[in-house]
Amino acid sequence: MSRSVRQGPKGQLSTRLWPRRYRPSRKGADHIHRDATGRSQRVPAGTDSFVHGRHGAGQLGFAQQREADLAFRERLYGLIGAIVVAGGHVEAAMKRLILLLRDEQGGFSLVDKTWSDLHKLLVAQSRRSIPQAAALAEILEWGEANELKRRRDDAVHASWWNWDGVGVMRSRFFRKQDGANIVCAIEDLEEDARLLFAYAEKLDLLLGADWPQAKLPRRT
C-alpha cells in the first residue's frame, strides 16, 4: 500500500517519505495520498511542489547511487511499459467487440476512437437485446469500479521521478483541472498492469466462438 503524505502541525510533513532535500516546498505543497482503502486522493499542486536536488551520494558514493538509480529506472520503466501494453490490449479488445456486436465488416478504422468513446459505444451495446448484453454490462461495471482508465492515464500522462530512494512519484497534468503529485509504491503499478490485462481478457472472452472473425486479419 502506498505511504500517506499528510500535513502535520505548522505545515510540516508528518512522515519521513522524502529525505530533507526532496521534501515538498511549503508554498503550494499539495499532494496526493492514499487512504486505508488504497484509493488515491488528488490535491492540486503547483509546479514548485518538489524541491529538486540529489541526495545520497555522501552516504553511498556516486557510483553506488548511480547503480541504484539505474536499477530503479529499469523496474519502473518495465512496469510503466506493462501498463501501456495492457492499455493497448484493452482498447483493441473494445474495438474488436464493438465491430463484432455491430456486425461490421470493416477494420479498426471504423472504431478509431478514444477509450472514453469506445466505452460509451460498448455501454450502448450492453443495452441492446443481444445475448452478450448482461455479461458485457457486468464487465464494464467492473472496469469502472476499478478505475481502469484512470490507472492507464495516470501512467501514460505523467512526468515520473527518475531517482531511487524517495519512493515512486509522478506529476500528473490534467486537461480541465490543476495538476497533482501522486505518491505510490511499485506494487501499486504491478496491480495497475494486472487489472488492465484482466480487463482486456474479460472483454475478449465475450467474443466467444467468433474470436477468429474478430482477431485474425481479413484476407483481401
Coordinates of N, CA and C in Angstrom, one line a residue:
M1 N 0.8 -1.2 0.0 CA 0.0 0.0 0.0 C 0.9 1.2 0.0
S2 N 0.5 2.3 -0.6 CA 1.2 3.5 -0.7 C 1.3 4.1 0.7
R3 N 2.4 4.9 0.9 CA 2.5 5.6 2.1 C 1.8 6.9 2.0
S4 N 1.1 7.3 3.1 CA 0.4 8.5 3.1 C 1.3 9.7 3.3
V5 N 1.0 10.8 2.7 CA 1.7 12.1 2.9 C 0.7 13.1 3.5
R6 N 0.9 13.5 4.7 CA -0.1 14.4 5.3 C 0.5 15.7 5.9
Q7 N -0.2 16.7 5.9 CA 0.3 17.9 6.5 C 0.2 17.8 8.0
G8 N 1.3 18.0 8.8 CA 1.3 18.0 10.2 C 1.2 19.4 10.8
P9 N 1.5 19.6 12.1 CA 1.4 20.9 12.7 C 2.4 21.9 12.0
K10 N 2.0 23.1 11.9 CA 2.9 24.2 11.4 C 3.3 23.9 10.0
G11 N 2.5 23.1 9.2 CA 2.7 22.9 7.8 C 3.8 21.9 7.5
Q12 N 4.3 21.2 8.5 CA 5.4 20.2 8.3 C 4.8 18.9 8.0
L13 N 5.5 18.1 7.2 CA 5.1 16.7 6.9 C 5.2 15.8 8.1
S14 N 4.2 15.0 8.2 CA 4.2 14.1 9.4 C 4.9 12.8 9.1
T15 N 5.3 12.5 7.9 CA 6.1 11.3 7.6 C 7.4 11.7 7.0
R16 N 8.3 10.7 7.1 CA 9.7 11.0 6.5 C 9.8 10.2 5.2
L17 N 8.8 10.5 4.3 CA 8.9 9.8 3.0 C 10.0 10.4 2.1
W18 N 10.2 11.7 2.2 CA 11.3 12.4 1.4 C 12.5 12.6 2.3
P19 N 13.7 12.4 1.8 CA 14.9 13.0 2.5 C 14.7 14.5 2.5
R20 N 15.5 15.2 3.4 CA 15.3 16.6 3.6 C 15.3 17.4 2.3
R21 N 16.2 17.1 1.4 CA 16.4 17.9 0.2 C 15.3 17.6 -0.8
Y22 N 14.5 16.5 -0.6 CA 13.4 16.2 -1.5 C 12.1 16.6 -1.0
R23 N 12.0 17.1 0.2 CA 10.7 17.4 0.7 C 10.0 18.5 -0.1
P24 N 8.7 18.4 -0.2 CA 7.9 19.5 -1.0 C 8.1 20.8 -0.3
S25 N 8.2 21.9 -1.1 CA 8.2 23.2 -0.5 C 6.9 23.5 0.1
R26 N 6.9 24.3 1.2 CA 5.7 24.6 1.9 C 4.7 25.4 1.1
K27 N 5.2 26.2 0.2 CA 4.3 27.0 -0.6 C 3.8 26.2 -1.7
G28 N 2.5 26.0 -1.7 CA 1.8 25.2 -2.8 C 2.1 23.7 -2.7
A29 N 2.5 23.2 -1.5 CA 2.9 21.8 -1.4 C 1.7 20.9 -1.3
D30 N 0.9 20.9 -2.2 CA -0.3 20.0 -2.2 C 0.2 18.7 -2.8
H31 N -0.4 17.6 -2.4 CA 0.0 16.3 -2.9 C -1.2 15.3 -2.9
I32 N -0.8 14.1 -3.2 CA -1.8 13.0 -3.2 C -1.4 12.0 -2.1
H33 N -2.4 11.5 -1.4 CA -2.1 10.3 -0.5 C -3.2 9.3 -0.7
R34 N -3.0 8.1 -0.3 CA -4.0 7.1 -0.3 C -4.5 6.8 1.1
D35 N -5.8 6.6 1.2 CA -6.3 6.3 2.5 C -6.3 4.8 2.7
A36 N -6.9 4.3 3.8 CA -6.8 2.9 4.2 C -7.4 2.0 3.1
T37 N -8.2 2.5 2.2 CA -8.8 1.6 1.2 C -7.9 1.5 0.0
G38 N -6.8 2.3 0.0 CA -5.9 2.3 -1.2 C -6.3 3.2 -2.3
R39 N -7.3 3.9 -2.1 CA -7.8 4.9 -3.2 C -7.0 6.2 -3.0
S40 N -6.5 6.7 -4.2 CA -5.7 7.9 -4.1 C -6.6 9.1 -4.0
Q41 N -6.1 10.1 -3.3 CA -6.8 11.4 -3.2 C -6.0 12.4 -3.9
R42 N -6.6 13.1 -4.8 CA -5.9 14.1 -5.6 C -6.0 15.5 -5.1
V43 N -4.9 16.2 -4.9 CA -4.9 17.6 -4.5 C -4.1 18.4 -5.4
P44 N -4.6 19.5 -5.9 CA -3.9 20.3 -6.9 C -2.5 20.7 -6.3
A45 N -1.6 20.7 -7.3 CA -0.2 21.1 -6.9 C 0.4 22.1 -7.8
G46 N 1.2 22.9 -7.3 CA 1.9 23.9 -8.2 C 3.2 23.3 -8.7
T47 N 3.8 24.0 -9.7 CA 5.0 23.4 -10.3 C 6.2 23.4 -9.4
D48 N 6.0 24.1 -8.2 CA 7.2 24.2 -7.3 C 7.0 23.2 -6.1
S49 N 6.2 22.2 -6.3 CA 5.8 21.3 -5.2 C 7.0 20.5 -4.7
F50 N 7.9 20.1 -5.6 CA 9.1 19.3 -5.2 C 10.3 20.2 -5.3
V51 N 11.1 20.1 -4.2 CA 12.4 20.8 -4.2 C 13.4 19.8 -4.8
H52 N 14.0 20.2 -6.0 CA 14.9 19.3 -6.7 C 16.3 19.3 -6.0
G53 N 17.0 18.2 -6.1 CA 18.3 18.1 -5.6 C 18.6 16.6 -5.6
R54 N 19.9 16.2 -5.4 CA 20.2 14.8 -5.4 C 20.8 14.5 -4.1
H55 N 20.2 13.5 -3.4 CA 20.7 13.1 -2.1 C 21.4 11.8 -2.2
G56 N 22.1 11.4 -1.1 CA 22.6 10.0 -1.1 C 24.0 9.8 -1.5
A57 N 24.6 10.7 -2.3 CA 25.9 10.5 -2.8 C 26.9 10.4 -1.6
G58 N 26.7 11.2 -0.6 CA 27.6 11.3 0.5 C 27.6 10.0 1.3
Q59 N 26.4 9.3 1.4 CA 26.3 8.1 2.1 C 26.7 6.8 1.3
L60 N 26.3 6.8 0.1 CA 26.5 5.6 -0.7 C 27.7 5.7 -1.7
G61 N 28.1 7.0 -2.0 CA 29.0 7.2 -3.0 C 28.3 7.3 -4.4
F62 N 28.9 8.1 -5.2 CA 28.3 8.4 -6.5 C 28.0 7.2 -7.3
A63 N 29.0 6.3 -7.4 CA 28.9 5.1 -8.3 C 27.8 4.2 -7.8
Q64 N 27.7 4.0 -6.5 CA 26.7 3.1 -5.9 C 25.3 3.7 -6.1
Q65 N 25.2 5.1 -5.9 CA 23.9 5.7 -6.1 C 23.4 5.6 -7.5
R66 N 24.4 5.8 -8.4 CA 24.0 5.7 -9.9 C 23.5 4.3 -10.2
E67 N 24.1 3.3 -9.7 CA 23.7 1.9 -9.9 C 22.3 1.7 -9.3
A68 N 22.0 2.3 -8.2 CA 20.7 2.2 -7.6 C 19.7 2.9 -8.4
D69 N 20.0 4.1 -9.0 CA 19.1 4.8 -9.8 C 18.8 4.0 -11.1
L70 N 19.8 3.4 -11.7 CA 19.6 2.6 -12.9 C 18.7 1.4 -12.7
A71 N 18.9 0.7 -11.5 CA 18.1 -0.4 -11.2 C 16.7 0.0 -11.0
F72 N 16.5 1.1 -10.3 CA 15.1 1.6 -10.0 C 14.4 2.0 -11.4
R73 N 15.2 2.6 -12.3 CA 14.6 3.0 -13.5 C 14.2 1.8 -14.4
E74 N 15.0 0.7 -14.3 CA 14.7 -0.5 -15.1 C 13.4 -1.1 -14.6
R75 N 13.2 -1.1 -13.3 CA 12.0 -1.7 -12.8 C 10.8 -0.8 -13.0
L76 N 11.0 0.5 -12.8 CA 9.9 1.5 -13.0 C 9.5 1.5 -14.5
Y77 N 10.4 1.6 -15.4 CA 10.1 1.7 -16.8 C 9.4 0.4 -17.3
G78 N 9.9 -0.8 -16.7 CA 9.2 -2.0 -17.1 C 7.8 -2.1 -16.7
L79 N 7.4 -1.5 -15.6 CA 6.0 -1.5 -15.1 C 5.2 -0.5 -15.9
I80 N 5.8 0.7 -16.1 CA 5.1 1.6 -16.9 C 4.8 1.0 -18.3
G81 N 5.8 0.4 -18.9 CA 5.6 -0.3 -20.2 C 4.5 -1.3 -20.2
A82 N 4.5 -2.1 -19.1 CA 3.4 -3.1 -18.9 C 2.0 -2.5 -18.9
I83 N 1.9 -1.4 -18.2 CA 0.6 -0.7 -18.2 C 0.2 -0.2 -19.5
V84 N 1.2 0.4 -20.3 CA 0.9 0.9 -21.6 C 0.5 -0.3 -22.5
V85 N 1.2 -1.4 -22.5 CA 0.8 -2.5 -23.3 C -0.6 -3.0 -22.9
A86 N -0.8 -3.2 -21.6 CA -2.1 -3.6 -21.2 C -3.2 -2.7 -21.6
G87 N -3.0 -1.4 -21.5 CA -4.0 -0.4 -22.0 C -4.2 -0.5 -23.5
G88 N -3.2 -0.8 -24.3 CA -3.4 -1.1 -25.7 C -4.2 -2.3 -25.9
H89 N -4.0 -3.3 -25.1 CA -4.8 -4.6 -25.2 C -6.3 -4.3 -25.0
V90 N -6.5 -3.4 -24.0 CA -7.9 -3.1 -23.6 C -8.6 -2.3 -24.8
E91 N -7.9 -1.3 -25.3 CA -8.5 -0.6 -26.4 C -8.8 -1.5 -27.6
A92 N -7.8 -2.4 -28.0 CA -8.0 -3.3 -29.1 C -9.2 -4.2 -28.8
A93 N -9.3 -4.7 -27.6 CA -10.4 -5.6 -27.2 C -11.8 -4.9 -27.4
M94 N -11.8 -3.6 -26.9 CA -13.0 -2.9 -27.1 C -13.4 -2.7 -28.5
K95 N -12.4 -2.4 -29.4 CA -12.7 -2.2 -30.8 C -13.2 -3.5 -31.4
R96 N -12.5 -4.6 -31.1 CA -12.9 -5.9 -31.7 C -14.4 -6.2 -31.3
L97 N -14.7 -6.0 -30.1 CA -16.0 -6.3 -29.6 C -17.1 -5.5 -30.2
I98 N -16.8 -4.2 -30.4 CA -17.8 -3.3 -31.0 C -18.0 -3.7 -32.4
L99 N -17.0 -4.0 -33.2 CA -17.1 -4.4 -34.6 C -18.0 -5.7 -34.7
L100 N -17.7 -6.6 -33.7 CA -18.4 -7.9 -33.8 C -19.9 -7.7 -33.4
L101 N -20.2 -7.0 -32.4 CA -21.5 -6.8 -31.9 C -22.4 -6.0 -32.9
R102 N -21.7 -5.1 -33.7 CA -22.4 -4.3 -34.7 C -22.4 -5.0 -36.0
D103 N -21.8 -6.1 -36.1 CA -21.7 -6.9 -37.3 C -21.0 -6.1 -38.5
E104 N -20.0 -5.3 -38.1 CA -19.3 -4.5 -39.1 C -18.3 -5.4 -39.8
Q105 N -18.2 -5.1 -41.1 CA -17.3 -5.9 -42.0 C -15.9 -5.2 -42.2
G106 N -15.8 -3.9 -41.7 CA -14.6 -3.2 -41.9 C -13.6 -3.4 -40.9
G107 N -12.5 -2.7 -40.9 CA -11.4 -2.8 -39.9 C -11.5 -1.8 -38.8
F108 N -10.4 -1.7 -38.0 CA -10.4 -0.8 -36.9 C -10.6 0.6 -37.2
S109 N -10.4 1.0 -38.5 CA -10.6 2.4 -38.8 C -12.0 2.9 -38.6
L110 N -13.0 1.9 -38.5 CA -14.4 2.3 -38.2 C -14.6 2.6 -36.8
V111 N -13.7 2.2 -35.9 CA -13.8 2.5 -34.5 C -12.5 3.1 -34.0
D112 N -12.0 4.0 -34.7 CA -10.8 4.7 -34.3 C -11.1 5.9 -33.4
K113 N -11.4 5.5 -32.1 CA -11.9 6.4 -31.1 C -11.1 6.3 -29.8
T114 N -11.3 7.3 -29.0 CA -10.7 7.3 -27.7 C -11.3 6.2 -26.8
W115 N -10.6 5.9 -25.7 CA -11.1 5.0 -24.7 C -12.5 5.4 -24.2
S116 N -12.7 6.6 -23.9 CA -14.0 7.1 -23.4 C -15.1 6.9 -24.4
D117 N -14.8 7.2 -25.7 CA -15.8 7.0 -26.7 C -16.1 5.5 -27.0
L118 N -15.1 4.7 -26.9 CA -15.2 3.2 -27.1 C -16.1 2.7 -25.9
H119 N -15.8 3.2 -24.7 CA -16.6 2.7 -23.6 C -18.1 3.1 -23.8
K120 N -18.4 4.3 -24.3 CA -19.8 4.7 -24.5 C -20.5 3.8 -25.5
L121 N -19.7 3.4 -26.6 CA -20.3 2.6 -27.6 C -20.6 1.2 -27.0
L122 N -19.7 0.7 -26.1 CA -20.0 -0.6 -25.5 C -21.1 -0.5 -24.5
V123 N -21.3 0.6 -23.8 CA -22.5 0.7 -22.9 C -23.7 0.7 -23.8
A124 N -23.7 1.3 -24.9 CA -24.9 1.3 -25.8 C -25.2 -0.2 -26.2
Q125 N -24.1 -0.9 -26.5 CA -24.3 -2.3 -26.9 C -24.9 -3.2 -25.8
S126 N -24.5 -2.8 -24.6 CA -25.0 -3.6 -23.4 C -26.4 -3.4 -23.1
R127 N -27.0 -2.4 -23.7 CA -28.4 -2.1 -23.5 C -29.3 -2.6 -24.6
R128 N -28.7 -3.3 -25.6 CA -29.5 -3.9 -26.7 C -29.9 -5.3 -26.2
S129 N -30.9 -5.8 -27.0 CA -31.4 -7.2 -26.7 C -30.5 -8.2 -27.5
I130 N -29.3 -8.4 -26.9 CA -28.3 -9.3 -27.5 C -27.9 -10.3 -26.4
P131 N -27.4 -11.5 -26.8 CA -27.0 -12.5 -25.8 C -25.9 -12.0 -24.9
Q132 N -25.0 -11.2 -25.3 CA -23.9 -10.8 -24.5 C -24.2 -9.6 -23.6
A133 N -25.4 -9.0 -23.7 CA -25.7 -7.8 -23.0 C -25.4 -7.8 -21.5
A134 N -25.9 -8.8 -20.8 CA -25.8 -8.8 -19.4 C -24.3 -9.0 -18.9
A135 N -23.6 -9.9 -19.6 CA -22.2 -10.1 -19.3 C -21.4 -8.9 -19.6
L136 N -21.7 -8.2 -20.7 CA -21.0 -7.0 -21.1 C -21.2 -5.9 -20.1
A137 N -22.4 -5.7 -19.6 CA -22.7 -4.7 -18.6 C -21.9 -4.9 -17.3
E138 N -21.9 -6.2 -17.0 CA -21.1 -6.6 -15.7 C -19.6 -6.3 -15.9
I139 N -19.1 -6.6 -17.0 CA -17.6 -6.3 -17.2 C -17.3 -4.8 -17.3
L140 N -18.2 -4.1 -17.9 CA -18.0 -2.6 -18.0 C -18.1 -2.0 -16.6
E141 N -19.0 -2.5 -15.8 CA -19.1 -2.0 -14.4 C -17.9 -2.4 -13.6
W142 N -17.3 -3.6 -13.8 CA -16.1 -4.0 -13.1 C -15.0 -3.0 -13.5
G143 N -14.9 -2.7 -14.8 CA -13.8 -1.8 -15.2 C -13.9 -0.4 -14.6
E144 N -15.2 0.1 -14.5 CA -15.3 1.4 -13.9 C -15.1 1.4 -12.4
A145 N -15.5 0.3 -11.7 CA -15.3 0.2 -10.3 C -13.8 0.2 -9.9
N146 N -13.0 -0.4 -10.8 CA -11.5 -0.5 -10.6 C -10.8 0.7 -11.2
E147 N -11.5 1.7 -11.8 CA -10.9 2.9 -12.3 C -9.8 2.6 -13.3
L148 N -10.1 1.7 -14.2 CA -9.0 1.3 -15.1 C -8.6 2.4 -16.1
K149 N -9.4 3.2 -16.6 CA -9.0 4.3 -17.4 C -8.1 5.2 -16.6
R150 N -8.5 5.5 -15.4 CA -7.6 6.4 -14.6 C -6.3 5.8 -14.3
R151 N -6.2 4.5 -14.1 CA -4.9 3.8 -13.9 C -4.1 4.0 -15.1
R152 N -4.6 3.7 -16.3 CA -3.9 3.8 -17.5 C -3.4 5.3 -17.7
D153 N -4.3 6.2 -17.6 CA -4.0 7.6 -17.8 C -2.9 8.1 -16.9
D154 N -3.0 7.7 -15.6 CA -2.0 8.2 -14.6 C -0.6 7.7 -14.9
A155 N -0.5 6.6 -15.7 CA 0.8 6.1 -16.1 C 1.3 6.8 -17.3
V156 N 0.4 6.9 -18.3 CA 0.8 7.5 -19.6 C 1.0 9.0 -19.6
H157 N 0.1 9.7 -18.9 CA 0.1 11.1 -19.0 C 0.7 11.7 -17.7
A158 N 1.9 11.3 -17.4 CA 2.6 11.7 -16.1 C 4.0 12.0 -16.4
S159 N 4.6 12.8 -15.6 CA 6.0 13.0 -15.5 C 6.6 12.3 -14.3
W160 N 7.4 11.3 -14.6 CA 7.9 10.4 -13.5 C 9.2 10.8 -12.9
W161 N 9.3 10.6 -11.6 CA 10.6 10.9 -10.9 C 11.5 9.7 -11.2
N162 N 12.7 10.0 -11.6 CA 13.7 9.0 -12.1 C 14.6 8.4 -11.1
W163 N 14.6 8.9 -9.9 CA 15.7 8.5 -9.0 C 15.3 7.6 -7.8
D164 N 16.2 6.8 -7.4 CA 15.9 5.8 -6.3 C 15.9 6.6 -5.0
G165 N 15.3 5.9 -4.0 CA 15.4 6.4 -2.6 C 14.3 7.3 -2.1
V166 N 13.4 7.7 -2.9 CA 12.3 8.6 -2.5 C 10.9 8.1 -2.8
G167 N 10.8 6.8 -3.0 CA 9.5 6.2 -3.4 C 9.2 6.4 -4.9
V168 N 8.0 6.1 -5.2 CA 7.6 6.2 -6.6 C 6.7 7.4 -6.7
M169 N 7.2 8.4 -7.5 CA 6.5 9.7 -7.5 C 6.3 10.1 -9.0
R170 N 5.2 10.8 -9.2 CA 4.9 11.4 -10.6 C 4.1 12.6 -10.4
S171 N 4.2 13.5 -11.4 CA 3.4 14.7 -11.5 C 2.4 14.4 -12.6
R172 N 1.1 14.6 -12.3 CA 0.1 14.3 -13.3 C -0.6 15.6 -13.7
F173 N -0.7 15.8 -15.0 CA -1.3 17.0 -15.6 C -2.6 16.7 -16.3
F174 N -3.6 17.4 -16.0 CA -5.0 17.1 -16.5 C -5.4 18.2 -17.5
R175 N -6.3 17.8 -18.3 CA -6.8 18.7 -19.4 C -7.7 19.9 -18.8
K176 N -8.5 19.6 -17.8 CA -9.5 20.5 -17.4 C -9.4 20.8 -15.9
Q177 N -8.3 20.5 -15.2 CA -8.1 20.8 -13.8 C -6.6 20.9 -13.5
D178 N -6.3 21.4 -12.3 CA -5.0 21.6 -12.0 C -4.2 20.2 -11.8
G179 N -2.9 20.3 -11.9 CA -2.1 19.1 -11.8 C -2.0 18.6 -10.4
A180 N -1.4 17.4 -10.2 CA -1.3 16.9 -8.9 C -0.1 16.0 -8.8
N181 N 0.5 15.8 -7.6 CA 1.6 14.9 -7.4 C 1.1 13.6 -6.8
I182 N 1.5 12.5 -7.4 CA 1.0 11.2 -6.9 C 2.1 10.4 -6.4
V183 N 2.0 9.9 -5.1 CA 3.0 9.1 -4.5 C 2.4 7.7 -4.3
C184 N 3.1 6.7 -4.8 CA 2.6 5.3 -4.7 C 3.7 4.3 -4.5
A185 N 3.5 3.1 -4.5 CA 4.5 2.0 -4.4 C 4.6 1.3 -5.7
I186 N 5.7 0.6 -5.8 CA 5.9 -0.3 -7.0 C 4.8 -1.3 -7.1
E187 N 4.4 -1.8 -6.0 CA 3.3 -2.8 -6.0 C 2.0 -2.2 -6.6
D188 N 1.8 -0.9 -6.4 CA 0.6 -0.3 -7.0 C 0.6 -0.4 -8.5
L189 N 1.8 -0.2 -9.1 CA 1.9 -0.2 -10.6 C 1.7 -1.7 -11.1
E190 N 2.2 -2.6 -10.3 CA 2.0 -4.0 -10.7 C 0.5 -4.4 -10.7
E191 N -0.2 -3.8 -9.7 CA -1.6 -4.0 -9.7 C -2.4 -3.4 -10.8
D192 N -1.9 -2.2 -11.2 CA -2.5 -1.5 -12.3 C -2.4 -2.3 -13.6
A193 N -1.2 -2.8 -13.9 CA -1.0 -3.7 -15.1 C -1.8 -4.9 -15.0
R194 N -1.8 -5.6 -13.8 CA -2.6 -6.8 -13.7 C -4.1 -6.6 -14.0
L195 N -4.7 -5.6 -13.4 CA -6.1 -5.3 -13.6 C -6.4 -4.9 -15.1
L196 N -5.5 -4.2 -15.7 CA -5.7 -3.8 -17.1 C -5.7 -5.0 -18.0
F197 N -4.7 -5.9 -17.8 CA -4.6 -7.1 -18.6 C -5.9 -8.0 -18.4
A198 N -6.3 -8.1 -17.1 CA -7.5 -8.8 -16.8 C -8.8 -8.3 -17.5
Y199 N -8.9 -7.0 -17.6 CA -10.0 -6.3 -18.3 C -10.0 -6.7 -19.7
A200 N -8.9 -6.6 -20.4 CA -8.8 -7.0 -21.8 C -9.2 -8.4 -22.0
E201 N -8.8 -9.3 -21.1 CA -9.1 -10.7 -21.2 C -10.6 -10.9 -21.1
K202 N -11.2 -10.2 -20.1 CA -12.7 -10.3 -19.9 C -13.4 -9.9 -21.2
L203 N -13.0 -8.8 -21.8 CA -13.7 -8.3 -23.0 C -13.5 -9.3 -24.1
D204 N -12.3 -9.8 -24.3 CA -12.1 -10.8 -25.4 C -12.9 -12.1 -25.2
L205 N -13.1 -12.5 -24.0 CA -13.9 -13.7 -23.7 C -15.3 -13.6 -24.3
L206 N -15.8 -12.3 -24.4 CA -17.2 -12.1 -24.9 C -17.2 -12.4 -26.4
L207 N -16.1 -12.5 -27.1 CA -16.1 -12.8 -28.5 C -16.6 -14.3 -28.7
G208 N -16.4 -15.1 -27.7 CA -16.8 -16.5 -27.8 C -16.3 -17.2 -29.0
A209 N -17.1 -18.0 -29.7 CA -16.7 -18.8 -30.9 C -16.4 -17.9 -32.1
D210 N -16.7 -16.6 -32.0 CA -16.5 -15.7 -33.1 C -15.1 -15.0 -33.0
W211 N -14.2 -15.5 -32.1 CA -12.9 -14.8 -31.9 C -12.1 -14.8 -33.2
P212 N -12.1 -15.9 -34.0 CA -11.3 -15.8 -35.2 C -11.7 -14.7 -36.2
Q213 N -13.0 -14.4 -36.2 CA -13.5 -13.4 -37.1 C -13.1 -12.0 -36.6
A214 N -13.0 -11.9 -35.3 CA -12.7 -10.6 -34.7 C -11.2 -10.3 -34.6
K215 N -10.4 -11.4 -34.4 CA -9.0 -11.2 -34.0 C -8.0 -11.5 -35.2
L216 N -8.4 -12.3 -36.1 CA -7.5 -12.7 -37.2 C -7.6 -11.7 -38.4
P217 N -6.5 -11.4 -39.1 CA -6.6 -10.5 -40.2 C -7.5 -11.0 -41.3
R218 N -8.2 -10.1 -41.9 CA -9.1 -10.4 -43.0 C -8.3 -10.5 -44.3
R219 N -8.7 -11.5 -45.2 CA -8.0 -11.7 -46.5 C -8.5 -10.6 -47.4
T220 N -7.6 -10.1 -48.2 CA -8.0 -9.0 -49.2 C -7.9 -9.6 -50.6

